[in-house]
Amino acid sequence: MRNRFKGKDFLAFKDMDREEIEFITDLSLDFKKKWTIREPHEYLKGQVWAALFEKNSTRTRNAFERAAADLGVKVVYLRPDEMQMTRGEPLKDTARILDRYFDGLFIRTFGHEIVEECAKWMQNPVINGLTALEHPTQGIADLMTIKEKKGHYQGLKICYAGNIYNVAYTTMIFCATLGIDLSIACPEGIEPDEKMIAEAKRRAKLSGAKIEITSDFDKALSGADIVYGMSQYSMGQSEEKITHLKEAFKPYQITMEQLKKAKSDAIFMHCLPAHRGEEVTDEVMECDQSVIFDEGENRMHSIKAILAAVAD
Protein backbone atom coordinates (compact mmCIF):
# COMPACT_ATOMS: atom_id res chain seq x y z
CA MET A 1 0.00 0.00 0.00
CA ARG A 2 1.18 3.52 -0.80
CA ASN A 3 2.00 5.64 2.26
CA ARG A 4 -1.03 7.92 2.66
CA PHE A 5 0.36 9.54 5.79
CA LYS A 6 3.29 11.51 4.36
CA GLY A 7 3.00 15.12 5.48
CA LYS A 8 -0.30 14.39 7.22
CA ASP A 9 -1.43 14.47 10.84
CA PHE A 10 -1.89 11.34 12.96
CA LEU A 11 -4.67 12.19 15.39
CA ALA A 12 -7.19 9.36 15.82
CA PHE A 13 -8.27 5.93 14.61
CA LYS A 14 -11.66 7.41 13.77
CA ASP A 15 -9.88 9.31 10.96
CA MET A 16 -8.37 6.13 9.44
CA ASP A 17 -9.67 3.27 7.34
CA ARG A 18 -8.70 -0.40 7.52
CA GLU A 19 -5.86 -0.15 5.00
CA GLU A 20 -4.27 2.77 6.85
CA ILE A 21 -4.48 1.05 10.24
CA GLU A 22 -2.95 -2.15 8.87
CA PHE A 23 -0.27 -0.23 6.99
CA ILE A 24 0.97 1.53 10.14
CA THR A 25 0.78 -1.67 12.19
CA ASP A 26 2.79 -3.65 9.64
CA LEU A 27 5.31 -0.79 9.33
CA SER A 28 5.68 -0.84 13.11
CA LEU A 29 6.42 -4.57 13.03
CA ASP A 30 9.03 -3.95 10.32
CA PHE A 31 10.71 -1.32 12.49
CA LYS A 32 10.71 -3.78 15.39
CA LYS A 33 12.63 -6.25 13.21
CA LYS A 34 15.21 -3.54 12.43
CA TRP A 35 15.50 -2.84 16.17
CA THR A 36 15.95 -6.54 16.95
CA ILE A 37 18.84 -7.00 14.50
CA ARG A 38 20.22 -3.54 15.30
CA GLU A 39 19.92 -2.36 11.71
CA PRO A 40 20.55 1.42 11.54
CA HIS A 41 17.54 3.43 10.33
CA GLU A 42 18.31 7.14 10.66
CA TYR A 43 15.86 7.96 7.88
CA LEU A 44 14.93 11.36 9.29
CA LYS A 45 18.37 12.66 10.20
CA GLY A 46 18.36 16.44 10.34
CA GLN A 47 14.73 16.83 11.40
CA VAL A 48 13.82 18.56 14.67
CA TRP A 49 10.48 17.83 16.38
CA ALA A 50 8.79 19.50 19.32
CA ALA A 51 7.32 17.38 22.12
CA LEU A 52 4.62 19.15 24.12
CA PHE A 53 3.44 17.18 27.17
CA GLU A 54 0.61 18.58 29.29
CA LYS A 55 0.21 15.24 31.12
CA ASN A 56 2.79 13.18 33.00
CA SER A 57 4.22 10.30 31.03
CA THR A 58 6.57 7.35 31.32
CA ARG A 59 5.95 5.18 28.23
CA THR A 60 4.81 7.83 25.75
CA ARG A 61 7.60 10.33 26.38
CA ASN A 62 10.42 7.81 26.57
CA ALA A 63 9.10 5.79 23.64
CA PHE A 64 8.87 8.95 21.53
CA GLU A 65 12.34 10.20 22.44
CA ARG A 66 13.98 6.81 21.78
CA ALA A 67 12.05 6.33 18.53
CA ALA A 68 13.09 9.78 17.38
CA ALA A 69 16.73 9.16 18.31
CA ASP A 70 16.83 5.95 16.26
CA LEU A 71 15.41 7.82 13.27
CA GLY A 72 18.00 10.60 13.67
CA VAL A 73 15.44 13.17 14.87
CA LYS A 74 16.38 15.77 17.48
CA VAL A 75 13.61 16.35 20.05
CA VAL A 76 12.98 19.62 21.88
CA TYR A 77 10.85 18.97 24.97
CA LEU A 78 8.39 21.77 25.74
CA ARG A 79 7.08 22.35 29.25
CA PRO A 80 3.67 24.08 29.22
CA ASP A 81 4.43 25.93 32.47
CA GLU A 82 7.37 27.63 30.73
CA MET A 83 5.33 28.76 27.72
CA GLN A 84 3.13 31.79 27.15
CA MET A 85 0.07 29.59 26.56
CA THR A 86 -0.24 29.35 30.34
CA ARG A 87 -0.59 33.14 30.41
CA GLY A 88 -3.35 33.22 27.85
CA GLU A 89 -1.64 33.20 24.44
CA PRO A 90 -4.12 31.69 21.94
CA LEU A 91 -3.27 28.13 20.91
CA LYS A 92 -3.47 29.12 17.26
CA ASP A 93 -0.64 31.63 17.79
CA THR A 94 1.52 29.09 19.62
CA ALA A 95 0.87 26.46 16.96
CA ARG A 96 1.83 28.71 14.07
CA ILE A 97 5.07 29.75 15.77
CA LEU A 98 6.01 26.14 16.55
CA ASP A 99 5.28 25.32 12.91
CA ARG A 100 7.97 27.84 11.84
CA TYR A 101 10.56 26.28 14.16
CA PHE A 102 9.97 22.54 13.95
CA ASP A 103 9.39 19.74 11.43
CA GLY A 104 6.47 18.41 13.46
CA LEU A 105 4.73 18.36 16.82
CA PHE A 106 4.14 15.40 19.14
CA ILE A 107 1.55 16.39 21.75
CA ARG A 108 0.07 14.68 24.82
CA THR A 109 -2.81 16.71 26.21
CA PHE A 110 -6.37 16.73 27.54
CA GLY A 111 -9.21 17.60 25.15
CA HIS A 112 -9.05 16.19 21.62
CA GLU A 113 -9.99 19.61 20.30
CA ILE A 114 -6.49 20.79 21.32
CA VAL A 115 -4.68 18.47 18.89
CA GLU A 116 -7.24 19.27 16.18
CA GLU A 117 -6.64 22.99 16.74
CA CYS A 118 -2.87 22.51 16.46
CA ALA A 119 -3.34 20.52 13.26
CA LYS A 120 -5.60 23.23 11.84
CA TRP A 121 -2.95 25.94 12.20
CA MET A 122 0.20 23.92 11.45
CA GLN A 123 1.45 22.90 8.03
CA ASN A 124 3.85 20.31 9.47
CA PRO A 125 2.52 17.03 10.92
CA VAL A 126 0.95 16.74 14.36
CA ILE A 127 0.97 13.38 16.17
CA ASN A 128 -1.48 12.74 18.99
CA GLY A 129 0.38 11.24 21.96
CA LEU A 130 -2.90 11.01 23.94
CA THR A 131 -6.12 12.96 24.40
CA ALA A 132 -9.31 12.29 26.33
CA LEU A 133 -10.87 10.87 23.16
CA GLU A 134 -8.17 8.61 21.70
CA HIS A 135 -4.72 7.13 22.25
CA PRO A 136 -3.71 6.13 18.70
CA THR A 137 -0.03 5.33 19.33
CA GLN A 138 -1.20 2.88 22.02
CA GLY A 139 -3.74 1.42 19.60
CA ILE A 140 -1.05 0.58 17.05
CA ALA A 141 1.11 -0.97 19.78
CA ASP A 142 -1.87 -3.06 20.87
CA LEU A 143 -2.48 -4.29 17.35
CA MET A 144 1.19 -5.17 16.99
CA THR A 145 0.97 -7.23 20.18
CA ILE A 146 -2.20 -9.00 19.07
CA LYS A 147 -0.69 -9.87 15.69
CA GLU A 148 2.52 -11.13 17.33
CA LYS A 149 0.69 -13.29 19.85
CA LYS A 150 -2.36 -14.42 17.83
CA GLY A 151 -1.16 -14.14 14.23
CA HIS A 152 -4.33 -12.48 12.94
CA TYR A 153 -7.24 -10.19 13.87
CA GLN A 154 -10.36 -11.57 12.22
CA GLY A 155 -12.63 -13.54 14.51
CA LEU A 156 -10.81 -12.76 17.75
CA LYS A 157 -12.65 -11.47 20.80
CA ILE A 158 -11.44 -8.83 23.27
CA CYS A 159 -12.94 -8.38 26.71
CA TYR A 160 -12.21 -4.83 27.88
CA ALA A 161 -12.67 -3.93 31.55
CA GLY A 162 -11.91 -0.47 32.90
CA ASN A 163 -12.64 3.23 32.56
CA ILE A 164 -14.46 4.23 29.37
CA TYR A 165 -11.90 6.72 28.14
CA ASN A 166 -9.33 7.16 25.37
CA VAL A 167 -8.01 3.57 25.21
CA ALA A 168 -11.56 2.20 25.24
CA TYR A 169 -12.56 4.39 22.30
CA THR A 170 -9.42 3.55 20.32
CA THR A 171 -10.04 -0.15 20.96
CA MET A 172 -13.69 0.18 19.89
CA ILE A 173 -12.70 1.72 16.57
CA PHE A 174 -9.89 -0.68 15.69
CA CYS A 175 -11.98 -3.72 16.64
CA ALA A 176 -14.93 -2.53 14.56
CA THR A 177 -12.63 -1.75 11.62
CA LEU A 178 -10.62 -4.99 11.62
CA GLY A 179 -13.34 -7.50 12.44
CA ILE A 180 -12.41 -8.14 16.07
CA ASP A 181 -15.32 -8.81 18.42
CA LEU A 182 -15.31 -6.54 21.47
CA SER A 183 -17.20 -6.88 24.72
CA ILE A 184 -16.83 -3.88 27.03
CA ALA A 185 -17.64 -4.77 30.64
CA CYS A 186 -18.76 -1.72 32.56
CA PRO A 187 -21.27 -0.72 35.25
CA GLU A 188 -24.71 0.47 34.23
CA GLY A 189 -24.73 4.22 33.80
CA ILE A 190 -21.07 4.34 32.67
CA GLU A 191 -21.40 3.76 28.95
CA PRO A 192 -19.29 4.97 26.00
CA ASP A 193 -19.93 8.20 24.14
CA GLU A 194 -22.88 7.84 21.76
CA LYS A 195 -20.98 9.27 18.78
CA MET A 196 -18.16 6.77 19.24
CA ILE A 197 -20.66 3.91 19.59
CA ALA A 198 -22.34 5.01 16.36
CA GLU A 199 -19.00 5.16 14.52
CA ALA A 200 -17.99 1.74 15.84
CA LYS A 201 -21.32 0.23 14.77
CA ARG A 202 -20.99 1.78 11.30
CA ARG A 203 -17.57 0.18 10.85
CA ALA A 204 -18.68 -3.12 12.41
CA LYS A 205 -21.35 -3.51 9.71
CA LEU A 206 -18.58 -3.53 7.11
CA SER A 207 -16.18 -5.84 8.97
CA GLY A 208 -18.64 -8.22 10.64
CA ALA A 209 -17.34 -7.40 14.13
CA LYS A 210 -19.64 -7.61 17.14
CA ILE A 211 -19.39 -4.62 19.47
CA GLU A 212 -21.10 -5.20 22.81
CA ILE A 213 -21.49 -3.05 25.94
CA THR A 214 -22.51 -5.12 28.95
CA SER A 215 -22.60 -4.95 32.74
CA ASP A 216 -22.23 -8.76 32.83
CA PHE A 217 -18.51 -9.39 33.37
CA ASP A 218 -18.82 -13.17 32.97
CA LYS A 219 -20.53 -12.71 29.61
CA ALA A 220 -17.79 -10.33 28.46
CA LEU A 221 -15.05 -12.76 29.51
CA SER A 222 -16.64 -15.83 27.93
CA GLY A 223 -14.78 -16.86 24.78
CA ALA A 224 -12.31 -13.94 24.99
CA ASP A 225 -8.94 -14.34 23.28
CA ILE A 226 -7.66 -11.14 24.88
CA VAL A 227 -8.53 -9.70 28.29
CA TYR A 228 -7.68 -6.00 28.30
CA GLY A 229 -7.42 -4.28 31.67
CA MET A 230 -7.55 -0.55 32.15
CA SER A 231 -7.37 1.84 35.08
CA GLN A 232 -10.71 2.57 36.71
CA TYR A 233 -10.11 6.32 36.43
CA SER A 234 -7.97 8.76 34.45
CA MET A 235 -5.52 11.59 35.04
CA GLY A 236 -7.14 14.96 35.53
CA GLN A 237 -10.45 13.67 36.89
CA SER A 238 -11.75 15.12 40.17
CA GLU A 239 -11.33 13.26 43.46
CA GLU A 240 -15.10 12.87 43.64
CA LYS A 241 -15.20 11.32 40.16
CA ILE A 242 -12.29 9.01 40.94
CA THR A 243 -13.96 7.77 44.14
CA HIS A 244 -17.19 7.09 42.25
CA LEU A 245 -15.42 5.19 39.45
CA LYS A 246 -13.31 3.08 41.81
CA GLU A 247 -16.43 1.98 43.67
CA ALA A 248 -18.40 1.32 40.47
CA PHE A 249 -15.62 -0.77 38.88
CA LYS A 250 -14.82 -2.93 41.94
CA PRO A 251 -16.81 -5.91 40.56
CA TYR A 252 -14.79 -5.75 37.34
CA GLN A 253 -11.36 -6.34 38.85
CA ILE A 254 -9.34 -8.81 36.76
CA THR A 255 -8.18 -11.67 38.96
CA MET A 256 -6.81 -15.08 38.03
CA GLU A 257 -10.26 -16.49 38.73
CA GLN A 258 -11.80 -14.06 36.24
CA LEU A 259 -9.03 -14.60 33.68
CA LYS A 260 -9.82 -18.33 33.71
CA LYS A 261 -13.31 -17.51 32.42
CA ALA A 262 -11.74 -16.43 29.11
CA LYS A 263 -10.19 -18.92 26.68
CA SER A 264 -7.40 -21.07 28.11
CA ASP A 265 -4.87 -19.42 25.77
CA ALA A 266 -6.14 -15.88 26.34
CA ILE A 267 -3.54 -13.15 26.79
CA PHE A 268 -3.75 -10.30 29.28
CA MET A 269 -3.05 -6.77 28.05
CA HIS A 270 -2.90 -3.39 29.80
CA CYS A 271 -1.71 -0.04 28.46
CA LEU A 272 -0.01 0.80 31.80
CA PRO A 273 0.43 2.28 34.29
CA ALA A 274 -1.61 -0.24 36.24
CA HIS A 275 -2.90 0.22 39.75
CA ARG A 276 -2.10 -3.23 41.08
CA GLY A 277 -4.76 -4.35 43.51
CA GLU A 278 -7.41 -2.10 41.95
CA GLU A 279 -8.37 -2.93 38.34
CA VAL A 280 -6.06 -5.96 38.24
CA THR A 281 -4.26 -8.15 40.73
CA ASP A 282 -0.51 -8.47 40.95
CA GLU A 283 -0.86 -12.19 40.19
CA VAL A 284 -2.48 -11.47 36.80
CA MET A 285 0.13 -8.84 35.93
CA GLU A 286 2.92 -11.34 36.56
CA CYS A 287 1.33 -14.50 35.14
CA ASP A 288 2.47 -16.32 31.98
CA GLN A 289 -0.56 -15.02 30.07
CA SER A 290 0.44 -11.41 30.66
CA VAL A 291 2.06 -9.69 27.67
CA ILE A 292 2.11 -6.19 29.15
CA PHE A 293 5.83 -5.57 28.76
CA ASP A 294 5.91 -6.73 25.13
CA GLU A 295 2.97 -4.39 24.62
CA GLY A 296 4.83 -1.59 26.41
CA GLU A 297 7.92 -2.07 24.24
CA ASN A 298 5.73 -1.93 21.15
CA ARG A 299 4.83 1.66 22.00
CA MET A 300 8.32 2.64 20.88
CA HIS A 301 8.06 0.77 17.59
CA SER A 302 4.57 2.12 16.85
CA ILE A 303 5.68 5.71 17.44
CA LYS A 304 8.75 5.17 15.26
CA ALA A 305 6.61 3.94 12.38
CA ILE A 306 4.16 6.81 12.76
CA LEU A 307 6.99 9.35 12.80
CA ALA A 308 8.57 7.82 9.71
CA ALA A 309 5.25 7.66 7.88
CA VAL A 310 4.13 11.26 8.49
CA ALA A 311 7.50 13.01 8.22
CA ASP A 312 7.74 15.16 5.11
mmCIF file with all atom_site columns, C-alpha atoms in Angstrom, residues 3 99 103 106 128 190 194 214 266 282 298:
data_model
loop_
_atom_site.group_PDB
_atom_site.id
_atom_site.type_symbol
_atom_site.label_atom_id
_atom_site.label_alt_id
_atom_site.label_comp_id
_atom_site.label_asym_id
_atom_site.label_entity_id
_atom_site.label_seq_id
_atom_site.pdbx_PDB_ins_code
_atom_site.Cartn_x
_atom_site.Cartn_y
_atom_site.Cartn_z
_atom_site.occupancy
_atom_site.B_iso_or_equiv
_atom_site.pdbx_formal_charge
_atom_site.auth_seq_id
_atom_site.auth_comp_id
_atom_site.auth_asym_id
_atom_site.auth_atom_id
_atom_site.pdbx_PDB_model_num
ATOM 1  C CA . ASN A 1 3   ? 1.997   5.643   2.255  1.00 0.00 ? 3   ASN A CA 1
ATOM 2  C CA . ASP A 1 99  ? 5.283   25.324  12.908 1.00 0.00 ? 99  ASP A CA 1
ATOM 3  C CA . ASP A 1 103 ? 9.389   19.740  11.427 1.00 0.00 ? 103 ASP A CA 1
ATOM 4  C CA . PHE A 1 106 ? 4.144   15.404  19.137 1.00 0.00 ? 106 PHE A CA 1
ATOM 5  C CA . ASN A 1 128 ? -1.477  12.737  18.988 1.00 0.00 ? 128 ASN A CA 1
ATOM 6  C CA . ILE A 1 190 ? -21.072 4.338   32.669 1.00 0.00 ? 190 ILE A CA 1
ATOM 7  C CA . GLU A 1 194 ? -22.883 7.837   21.759 1.00 0.00 ? 194 GLU A CA 1
ATOM 8  C CA . THR A 1 214 ? -22.515 -5.120  28.955 1.00 0.00 ? 214 THR A CA 1
ATOM 9  C CA . ALA A 1 266 ? -6.137  -15.875 26.337 1.00 0.00 ? 266 ALA A CA 1
ATOM 10 C CA . ASP A 1 282 ? -0.506  -8.471  40.955 1.00 0.00 ? 282 ASP A CA 1
ATOM 11 C CA . ASN A 1 298 ? 5.727   -1.931  21.146 1.00 0.00 ? 298 ASN A CA 1
#
